[in-house]
Amino acid sequence: MAATEPRIAPLPPEQWDERLTRLLSASPGGTQEPMHIFTTLAHQPELFRRWLGFGGALLGGSLSGRIRELVILRTAYRFNGRYEWAHHIELGERQGITAEETAALGGDLSSTEWDPFERAVLAAVDETADEGVVSDGTWATLAATLNQGDLVELLMLLAHYLMLSTVLRSLRVQLEPSAEALVASVPGGPLA
């Protein structure tokens, strides 16, 4: 097996259950270009069902959409989560993240200006990548803006995308052709 081939092939359409078919129909690419994350993780249907609920809770949490997508994109970059990077570029754009900010999230953060709170959010990701923990200074800046529940959510969001990046990379989940084209058009980001 070549290093680029998926370790577990996505489920073929004849093996999709009703839940997976509905999910794919409502997802980018629909059933014509199904998202490989879903068709791969669906090999473990009970865990997949529960993961969808958890992931959905994070995507619909109390953090602003912009903060959520900043965390996801920076986490995808720092933990080499190319699949999540590709699928969150447009989601970030919809939350007001500019092309210049996206390029910075996928490389040198100092190439653009961030407000102090956003800088602390991004530092939380970088510190987790570098040290495995958010520093006291960053925590203090975050805690000056976020309530305790939002602080927990921020850490759970970061950790979820760290986990997801690792799982998808280990499974060698491939980008769909449209996602591959999108990621190729954006400077920076995780390596192929």
JSON list of C-alpha atoms in Angstrom, two decimals:
[
{"chain": "A", "resi": 1, "resn": "MET", "atom": "CA", "xyz": [0.00, 0.00, 0.00]},
{"chain": "A", "resi": 2, "resn": "ALA", "atom": "CA", "xyz": [1.37, 3.40, -0.97]},
{"chain": "A", "resi": 3, "resn": "ALA", "atom": "CA", "xyz": [1.60, 5.95, 1.86]},
{"chain": "A", "resi": 4, "resn": "THR", "atom": "CA", "xyz": [-1.06, 8.08, 0.20]},
{"chain": "A", "resi": 5, "resn": "GLU", "atom": "CA", "xyz": [-3.75, 5.40, -0.07]},
{"chain": "A", "resi": 6, "resn": "PRO", "atom": "CA", "xyz": [-6.44, 5.39, 2.60]},
{"chain": "A", "resi": 7, "resn": "ARG", "atom": "CA", "xyz": [-5.90, 2.74, 5.25]},
{"chain": "A", "resi": 8, "resn": "ILE", "atom": "CA", "xyz": [-9.66, 2.24, 5.42]},
{"chain": "A", "resi": 9, "resn": "ALA", "atom": "CA", "xyz": [-11.52, 2.97, 2.21]},
{"chain": "A", "resi": 10, "resn": "PRO", "atom": "CA", "xyz": [-14.62, 5.15, 2.44]},
{"chain": "A", "resi": 11, "resn": "LEU", "atom": "CA", "xyz": [-17.86, 3.20, 2.52]},
{"chain": "A", "resi": 12, "resn": "PRO", "atom": "CA", "xyz": [-19.29, 2.78, -0.99]},
{"chain": "A", "resi": 13, "resn": "PRO", "atom": "CA", "xyz": [-22.82, 4.15, -1.59]},
{"chain": "A", "resi": 14, "resn": "GLU", "atom": "CA", "xyz": [-24.44, 0.71, -1.41]},
{"chain": "A", "resi": 15, "resn": "GLN", "atom": "CA", "xyz": [-23.28, 0.48, 2.23]},
{"chain": "A", "resi": 16, "resn": "TRP", "atom": "CA", "xyz": [-24.60, 3.87, 3.34]},
{"chain": "A", "resi": 17, "resn": "ASP", "atom": "CA", "xyz": [-27.38, 3.75, 5.88]},
{"chain": "A", "resi": 18, "resn": "GLU", "atom": "CA", "xyz": [-30.20, 6.30, 5.98]},
{"chain": "A", "resi": 19, "resn": "ARG", "atom": "CA", "xyz": [-28.40, 8.55, 8.50]},
{"chain": "A", "resi": 20, "resn": "LEU", "atom": "CA", "xyz": [-25.21, 8.71, 6.42]},
{"chain": "A", "resi": 21, "resn": "THR", "atom": "CA", "xyz": [-27.15, 9.33, 3.20]},
{"chain": "A", "resi": 22, "resn": "ARG", "atom": "CA", "xyz": [-29.06, 12.23, 4.82]},
{"chain": "A", "resi": 23, "resn": "LEU", "atom": "CA", "xyz": [-25.87, 13.70, 6.25]},
{"chain": "A", "resi": 24, "resn": "LEU", "atom": "CA", "xyz": [-24.04, 13.50, 2.93]},
{"chain": "A", "resi": 25, "resn": "SER", "atom": "CA", "xyz": [-27.02, 14.98, 1.06]},
{"chain": "A", "resi": 26, "resn": "ALA", "atom": "CA", "xyz": [-26.82, 18.05, 3.31]},
{"chain": "A", "resi": 27, "resn": "SER", "atom": "CA", "xyz": [-23.01, 18.32, 3.14]},
{"chain": "A", "resi": 28, "resn": "PRO", "atom": "CA", "xyz": [-20.72, 20.05, 0.63]},
{"chain": "A", "resi": 29, "resn": "GLY", "atom": "CA", "xyz": [-20.40, 17.78, -2.38]},
{"chain": "A", "resi": 30, "resn": "GLY", "atom": "CA", "xyz": [-23.63, 15.97, -1.55]},
{"chain": "A", "resi": 31, "resn": "THR", "atom": "CA", "xyz": [-23.81, 12.33, -2.53]},
{"chain": "A", "resi": 32, "resn": "GLN", "atom": "CA", "xyz": [-22.03, 13.05, -5.84]},
{"chain": "A", "resi": 33, "resn": "GLU", "atom": "CA", "xyz": [-18.74, 13.94, -4.11]},
{"chain": "A", "resi": 34, "resn": "PRO", "atom": "CA", "xyz": [-19.29, 12.55, -0.62]},
{"chain": "A", "resi": 35, "resn": "MET", "atom": "CA", "xyz": [-17.13, 13.83, 2.22]},
{"chain": "A", "resi": 36, "resn": "HIS", "atom": "CA", "xyz": [-14.56, 11.14, 2.97]},
{"chain": "A", "resi": 37, "resn": "ILE", "atom": "CA", "xyz": [-14.48, 12.02, 6.66]},
{"chain": "A", "resi": 38, "resn": "PHE", "atom": "CA", "xyz": [-18.08, 10.84, 7.00]},
{"chain": "A", "resi": 39, "resn": "THR", "atom": "CA", "xyz": [-17.86, 7.81, 4.71]},
{"chain": "A", "resi": 40, "resn": "THR", "atom": "CA", "xyz": [-14.73, 6.64, 6.53]},
{"chain": "A", "resi": 41, "resn": "LEU", "atom": "CA", "xyz": [-15.74, 7.24, 10.14]},
{"chain": "A", "resi": 42, "resn": "ALA", "atom": "CA", "xyz": [-19.11, 5.61, 9.41]},
{"chain": "A", "resi": 43, "resn": "HIS", "atom": "CA", "xyz": [-17.33, 2.25, 9.47]},
{"chain": "A", "resi": 44, "resn": "GLN", "atom": "CA", "xyz": [-17.92, 2.49, 13.25]},
{"chain": "A", "resi": 45, "resn": "PRO", "atom": "CA", "xyz": [-21.63, 3.51, 13.16]},
{"chain": "A", "resi": 46, "resn": "GLU", "atom": "CA", "xyz": [-22.34, 3.87, 16.89]},
{"chain": "A", "resi": 47, "resn": "LEU", "atom": "CA", "xyz": [-19.22, 5.92, 17.59]},
{"chain": "A", "resi": 48, "resn": "PHE", "atom": "CA", "xyz": [-19.85, 7.92, 14.39]},
{"chain": "A", "resi": 49, "resn": "ARG", "atom": "CA", "xyz": [-23.37, 8.78, 15.56]},
{"chain": "A", "resi": 50, "resn": "ARG", "atom": "CA", "xyz": [-22.11, 9.97, 18.94]},
{"chain": "A", "resi": 51, "resn": "TRP", "atom": "CA", "xyz": [-19.18, 11.86, 17.39]},
{"chain": "A", "resi": 52, "resn": "LEU", "atom": "CA", "xyz": [-21.58, 13.75, 15.11]},
{"chain": "A", "resi": 53, "resn": "GLY", "atom": "CA", "xyz": [-23.47, 14.97, 18.17]},
{"chain": "A", "resi": 54, "resn": "PHE", "atom": "CA", "xyz": [-20.29, 16.06, 19.93]},
{"chain": "A", "resi": 55, "resn": "GLY", "atom": "CA", "xyz": [-18.85, 17.77, 16.87]},
{"chain": "A", "resi": 56, "resn": "GLY", "atom": "CA", "xyz": [-22.17, 19.44, 16.16]},
{"chain": "A", "resi": 57, "resn": "ALA", "atom": "CA", "xyz": [-22.30, 20.75, 19.73]},
{"chain": "A", "resi": 58, "resn": "LEU", "atom": "CA", "xyz": [-18.86, 22.33, 19.27]},
{"chain": "A", "resi": 59, "resn": "LEU", "atom": "CA", "xyz": [-19.77, 23.84, 15.89]},
{"chain": "A", "resi": 60, "resn": "GLY", "atom": "CA", "xyz": [-22.95, 25.29, 17.39]},
{"chain": "A", "resi": 61, "resn": "GLY", "atom": "CA", "xyz": [-21.44, 26.26, 20.74]},
{"chain": "A", "resi": 62, "resn": "SER", "atom": "CA", "xyz": [-21.36, 29.63, 22.44]},
{"chain": "A", "resi": 63, "resn": "LEU", "atom": "CA", "xyz": [-18.04, 30.84, 21.02]},
{"chain": "A", "resi": 64, "resn": "SER", "atom": "CA", "xyz": [-18.41, 33.23, 18.11]},
{"chain": "A", "resi": 65, "resn": "GLY", "atom": "CA", "xyz": [-18.14, 31.68, 14.67]},
{"chain": "A", "resi": 66, "resn": "ARG", "atom": "CA", "xyz": [-15.01, 33.71, 13.96]},
{"chain": "A", "resi": 67, "resn": "ILE", "atom": "CA", "xyz": [-13.24, 32.53, 17.12]},
{"chain": "A", "resi": 68, "resn": "ARG", "atom": "CA", "xyz": [-14.34, 28.94, 16.45]},
{"chain": "A", "resi": 69, "resn": "GLU", "atom": "CA", "xyz": [-12.91, 29.00, 12.93]},
{"chain": "A", "resi": 70, "resn": "LEU", "atom": "CA", "xyz": [-9.69, 30.72, 14.02]},
{"chain": "A", "resi": 71, "resn": "VAL", "atom": "CA", "xyz": [-9.15, 27.89, 16.50]},
{"chain": "A", "resi": 72, "resn": "ILE", "atom": "CA", "xyz": [-10.01, 25.17, 13.98]},
{"chain": "A", "resi": 73, "resn": "LEU", "atom": "CA", "xyz": [-7.82, 26.55, 11.19]},
{"chain": "A", "resi": 74, "resn": "ARG", "atom": "CA", "xyz": [-4.82, 27.19, 13.45]},
{"chain": "A", "resi": 75, "resn": "THR", "atom": "CA", "xyz": [-5.20, 23.77, 15.07]},
{"chain": "A", "resi": 76, "resn": "ALA", "atom": "CA", "xyz": [-5.43, 22.14, 11.64]},
{"chain": "A", "resi": 77, "resn": "TYR", "atom": "CA", "xyz": [-2.22, 23.90, 10.62]},
{"chain": "A", "resi": 78, "resn": "ARG", "atom": "CA", "xyz": [-0.28, 23.19, 13.82]},
{"chain": "A", "resi": 79, "resn": "PHE", "atom": "CA", "xyz": [-1.30, 19.52, 13.93]},
{"chain": "A", "resi": 80, "resn": "ASN", "atom": "CA", "xyz": [-1.01, 18.90, 10.18]},
{"chain": "A", "resi": 81, "resn": "GLY", "atom": "CA", "xyz": [-4.74, 18.42, 9.71]},
{"chain": "A", "resi": 82, "resn": "ARG", "atom": "CA", "xyz": [-4.89, 19.04, 5.98]},
{"chain": "A", "resi": 83, "resn": "TYR", "atom": "CA", "xyz": [-8.39, 17.59, 5.64]},
{"chain": "A", "resi": 84, "resn": "GLU", "atom": "CA", "xyz": [-9.85, 19.88, 8.30]},
{"chain": "A", "resi": 85, "resn": "TRP", "atom": "CA", "xyz": [-7.86, 22.84, 6.97]},
{"chain": "A", "resi": 86, "resn": "ALA", "atom": "CA", "xyz": [-9.36, 22.36, 3.50]},
{"chain": "A", "resi": 87, "resn": "HIS", "atom": "CA", "xyz": [-12.90, 22.00, 4.78]},
{"chain": "A", "resi": 88, "resn": "HIS", "atom": "CA", "xyz": [-12.74, 25.01, 7.08]},
{"chain": "A", "resi": 89, "resn": "ILE", "atom": "CA", "xyz": [-11.24, 27.58, 4.70]},
{"chain": "A", "resi": 90, "resn": "GLU", "atom": "CA", "xyz": [-14.66, 28.56, 3.33]},
{"chain": "A", "resi": 91, "resn": "LEU", "atom": "CA", "xyz": [-16.31, 28.21, 6.74]},
{"chain": "A", "resi": 92, "resn": "GLY", "atom": "CA", "xyz": [-13.76, 30.66, 8.10]},
{"chain": "A", "resi": 93, "resn": "GLU", "atom": "CA", "xyz": [-14.38, 33.04, 5.22]},
{"chain": "A", "resi": 94, "resn": "ARG", "atom": "CA", "xyz": [-18.10, 32.99, 6.04]},
{"chain": "A", "resi": 95, "resn": "GLN", "atom": "CA", "xyz": [-17.19, 34.02, 9.59]},
{"chain": "A", "resi": 96, "resn": "GLY", "atom": "CA", "xyz": [-15.20, 37.04, 8.42]},
{"chain": "A", "resi": 97, "resn": "ILE", "atom": "CA", "xyz": [-11.72, 35.55, 8.23]},
{"chain": "A", "resi": 98, "resn": "THR", "atom": "CA", "xyz": [-9.92, 37.26, 5.35]},
{"chain": "A", "resi": 99, "resn": "ALA", "atom": "CA", "xyz": [-7.64, 35.59, 2.80]},
{"chain": "A", "resi": 100, "resn": "GLU", "atom": "CA", "xyz": [-4.66, 37.31, 4.44]},
{"chain": "A", "resi": 101, "resn": "GLU", "atom": "CA", "xyz": [-5.69, 36.03, 7.87]},
{"chain": "A", "resi": 102, "resn": "THR", "atom": "CA", "xyz": [-6.16, 32.52, 6.49]},
{"chain": "A", "resi": 103, "resn": "ALA", "atom": "CA", "xyz": [-2.66, 32.60, 5.02]},
{"chain": "A", "resi": 104, "resn": "ALA", "atom": "CA", "xyz": [-1.30, 33.76, 8.41]},
{"chain": "A", "resi": 105, "resn": "LEU", "atom": "CA", "xyz": [-3.21, 31.01, 10.23]},
{"chain": "A", "resi": 106, "resn": "GLY", "atom": "CA", "xyz": [-1.47, 28.54, 7.95]},
{"chain": "A", "resi": 107, "resn": "GLY", "atom": "CA", "xyz": [1.99, 29.91, 8.63]},
{"chain": "A", "resi": 108, "resn": "ASP", "atom": "CA", "xyz": [3.39, 33.03, 10.28]},
{"chain": "A", "resi": 109, "resn": "LEU", "atom": "CA", "xyz": [0.81, 34.64, 12.57]},
{"chain": "A", "resi": 110, "resn": "SER", "atom": "CA", "xyz": [2.86, 37.85, 12.75]},
{"chain": "A", "resi": 111, "resn": "SER", "atom": "CA", "xyz": [2.17, 38.55, 9.08]},
{"chain": "A", "resi": 112, "resn": "THR", "atom": "CA", "xyz": [-1.18, 40.10, 10.03]},
{"chain": "A", "resi": 113, "resn": "GLU", "atom": "CA", "xyz": [-2.60, 42.09, 12.93]},
{"chain": "A", "resi": 114, "resn": "TRP", "atom": "CA", "xyz": [-4.75, 40.34, 15.53]},
{"chain": "A", "resi": 115, "resn": "ASP", "atom": "CA", "xyz": [-6.58, 41.98, 18.38]},
{"chain": "A", "resi": 116, "resn": "PRO", "atom": "CA", "xyz": [-5.24, 40.96, 21.83]},
{"chain": "A", "resi": 117, "resn": "PHE", "atom": "CA", "xyz": [-8.05, 38.47, 22.49]},
{"chain": "A", "resi": 118, "resn": "GLU", "atom": "CA", "xyz": [-7.70, 36.75, 19.10]},
{"chain": "A", "resi": 119, "resn": "ARG", "atom": "CA", "xyz": [-3.93, 36.67, 19.60]},
{"chain": "A", "resi": 120, "resn": "ALA", "atom": "CA", "xyz": [-4.49, 34.90, 22.93]},
{"chain": "A", "resi": 121, "resn": "VAL", "atom": "CA", "xyz": [-6.87, 32.41, 21.30]},
{"chain": "A", "resi": 122, "resn": "LEU", "atom": "CA", "xyz": [-4.22, 31.61, 18.69]},
{"chain": "A", "resi": 123, "resn": "ALA", "atom": "CA", "xyz": [-1.51, 31.47, 21.37]},
{"chain": "A", "resi": 124, "resn": "ALA", "atom": "CA", "xyz": [-3.60, 28.84, 23.18]},
{"chain": "A", "resi": 125, "resn": "VAL", "atom": "CA", "xyz": [-3.36, 26.66, 20.06]},
{"chain": "A", "resi": 126, "resn": "ASP", "atom": "CA", "xyz": [0.35, 27.28, 19.59]},
{"chain": "A", "resi": 127, "resn": "GLU", "atom": "CA", "xyz": [1.16, 26.70, 23.25]},
{"chain": "A", "resi": 128, "resn": "THR", "atom": "CA", "xyz": [-0.80, 23.46, 23.20]},
{"chain": "A", "resi": 129, "resn": "ALA", "atom": "CA", "xyz": [1.15, 22.37, 20.12]},
{"chain": "A", "resi": 130, "resn": "ASP", "atom": "CA", "xyz": [4.50, 23.39, 21.62]},
{"chain": "A", "resi": 131, "resn": "GLU", "atom": "CA", "xyz": [4.09, 22.65, 25.34]},
{"chain": "A", "resi": 132, "resn": "GLY", "atom": "CA", "xyz": [0.91, 20.59, 25.64]},
{"chain": "A", "resi": 133, "resn": "VAL", "atom": "CA", "xyz": [-0.71, 23.24, 27.86]},
{"chain": "A", "resi": 134, "resn": "VAL", "atom": "CA", "xyz": [-1.98, 26.83, 27.73]},
{"chain": "A", "resi": 135, "resn": "SER", "atom": "CA", "xyz": [0.30, 29.21, 29.65]},
{"chain": "A", "resi": 136, "resn": "ASP", "atom": "CA", "xyz": [-0.88, 31.23, 32.65]},
{"chain": "A", "resi": 137, "resn": "GLY", "atom": "CA", "xyz": [-0.42, 34.51, 30.76]},
{"chain": "A", "resi": 138, "resn": "THR", "atom": "CA", "xyz": [-2.55, 33.37, 27.84]},
{"chain": "A", "resi": 139, "resn": "TRP", "atom": "CA", "xyz": [-5.12, 31.92, 30.23]},
{"chain": "A", "resi": 140, "resn": "ALA", "atom": "CA", "xyz": [-5.41, 35.26, 32.02]},
{"chain": "A", "resi": 141, "resn": "THR", "atom": "CA", "xyz": [-6.06, 37.09, 28.75]},
{"chain": "A", "resi": 142, "resn": "LEU", "atom": "CA", "xyz": [-8.67, 34.52, 27.71]},
{"chain": "A", "resi": 143, "resn": "ALA", "atom": "CA", "xyz": [-10.33, 34.54, 31.13]},
{"chain": "A", "resi": 144, "resn": "ALA", "atom": "CA", "xyz": [-10.67, 38.34, 30.99]},
{"chain": "A", "resi": 145, "resn": "THR", "atom": "CA", "xyz": [-13.08, 37.90, 28.05]},
{"chain": "A", "resi": 146, "resn": "LEU", "atom": "CA", "xyz": [-14.55, 34.40, 28.29]},
{"chain": "A", "resi": 147, "resn": "ASN", "atom": "CA", "xyz": [-16.67, 32.93, 31.07]},
{"chain": "A", "resi": 148, "resn": "GLN", "atom": "CA", "xyz": [-15.70, 29.58, 32.57]},
{"chain": "A", "resi": 149, "resn": "GLY", "atom": "CA", "xyz": [-18.01, 27.61, 30.30]},
{"chain": "A", "resi": 150, "resn": "ASP", "atom": "CA", "xyz": [-16.56, 29.30, 27.21]},
{"chain": "A", "resi": 151, "resn": "LEU", "atom": "CA", "xyz": [-13.03, 28.55, 28.43]},
{"chain": "A", "resi": 152, "resn": "VAL", "atom": "CA", "xyz": [-13.92, 24.86, 28.67]},
{"chain": "A", "resi": 153, "resn": "GLU", "atom": "CA", "xyz": [-15.51, 25.01, 25.22]},
{"chain": "A", "resi": 154, "resn": "LEU", "atom": "CA", "xyz": [-12.42, 26.65, 23.73]},
{"chain": "A", "resi": 155, "resn": "LEU", "atom": "CA", "xyz": [-10.16, 23.91, 25.08]},
{"chain": "A", "resi": 156, "resn": "MET", "atom": "CA", "xyz": [-12.56, 21.16, 24.00]},
{"chain": "A", "resi": 157, "resn": "LEU", "atom": "CA", "xyz": [-12.74, 22.66, 20.49]},
{"chain": "A", "resi": 158, "resn": "LEU", "atom": "CA", "xyz": [-8.96, 22.80, 20.22]},
{"chain": "A", "resi": 159, "resn": "ALA", "atom": "CA", "xyz": [-8.56, 19.26, 21.57]},
{"chain": "A", "resi": 160, "resn": "HIS", "atom": "CA", "xyz": [-11.30, 17.91, 19.31]},
{"chain": "A", "resi": 161, "resn": "TYR", "atom": "CA", "xyz": [-9.61, 19.19, 16.17]},
{"chain": "A", "resi": 162, "resn": "LEU", "atom": "CA", "xyz": [-6.23, 17.98, 17.42]},
{"chain": "A", "resi": 163, "resn": "MET", "atom": "CA", "xyz": [-7.79, 14.51, 17.84]},
{"chain": "A", "resi": 164, "resn": "LEU", "atom": "CA", "xyz": [-9.58, 14.69, 14.52]},
{"chain": "A", "resi": 165, "resn": "SER", "atom": "CA", "xyz": [-6.45, 15.77, 12.67]},
{"chain": "A", "resi": 166, "resn": "THR", "atom": "CA", "xyz": [-4.56, 12.83, 14.16]},
{"chain": "A", "resi": 167, "resn": "VAL", "atom": "CA", "xyz": [-7.28, 10.29, 13.35]},
{"chain": "A", "resi": 168, "resn": "LEU", "atom": "CA", "xyz": [-7.74, 11.47, 9.77]},
{"chain": "A", "resi": 169, "resn": "ARG", "atom": "CA", "xyz": [-4.00, 11.59, 9.15]},
{"chain": "A", "resi": 170, "resn": "SER", "atom": "CA", "xyz": [-3.52, 8.09, 10.59]},
{"chain": "A", "resi": 171, "resn": "LEU", "atom": "CA", "xyz": [-6.40, 6.74, 8.49]},
{"chain": "A", "resi": 172, "resn": "ARG", "atom": "CA", "xyz": [-4.99, 8.62, 5.49]},
{"chain": "A", "resi": 173, "resn": "VAL", "atom": "CA", "xyz": [-8.39, 10.08, 4.69]},
{"chain": "A", "resi": 174, "resn": "GLN", "atom": "CA", "xyz": [-8.07, 11.74, 1.30]},
{"chain": "A", "resi": 175, "resn": "LEU", "atom": "CA", "xyz": [-9.38, 15.14, 0.28]},
{"chain": "A", "resi": 176, "resn": "GLU", "atom": "CA", "xyz": [-12.21, 15.17, -2.22]},
{"chain": "A", "resi": 177, "resn": "PRO", "atom": "CA", "xyz": [-11.27, 16.70, -5.62]},
{"chain": "A", "resi": 178, "resn": "SER", "atom": "CA", "xyz": [-13.04, 20.01, -4.93]},
{"chain": "A", "resi": 179, "resn": "ALA", "atom": "CA", "xyz": [-11.39, 20.34, -1.50]},
{"chain": "A", "resi": 180, "resn": "GLU", "atom": "CA", "xyz": [-8.01, 19.49, -3.04]},
{"chain": "A", "resi": 181, "resn": "ALA", "atom": "CA", "xyz": [-8.48, 22.28, -5.60]},
{"chain": "A", "resi": 182, "resn": "LEU", "atom": "CA", "xyz": [-9.48, 24.75, -2.89]},
{"chain": "A", "resi": 183, "resn": "VAL", "atom": "CA", "xyz": [-6.53, 23.97, -0.61]},
{"chain": "A", "resi": 184, "resn": "ALA", "atom": "CA", "xyz": [-4.13, 24.28, -3.55]},
{"chain": "A", "resi": 185, "resn": "SER", "atom": "CA", "xyz": [-5.42, 27.81, -4.20]},
{"chain": "A", "resi": 186, "resn": "VAL", "atom": "CA", "xyz": [-4.74, 29.09, -0.66]},
{"chain": "A", "resi": 187, "resn": "PRO", "atom": "CA", "xyz": [-1.23, 30.01, 0.48]},
{"chain": "A", "resi": 188, "resn": "GLY", "atom": "CA", "xyz": [0.03, 28.31, 3.62]},
{"chain": "A", "resi": 189, "resn": "GLY", "atom": "CA", "xyz": [-1.60, 25.53, 5.55]},
{"chain": "A", "resi": 190, "resn": "PRO", "atom": "CA", "xyz": [-0.58, 21.98, 6.34]},
{"chain": "A", "resi": 191, "resn": "LEU", "atom": "CA", "xyz": [1.66, 20.16, 3.91]},
{"chain": "A", "resi": 192, "resn": "ALA", "atom": "CA", "xyz": [0.30, 17.53, 1.58]}
]
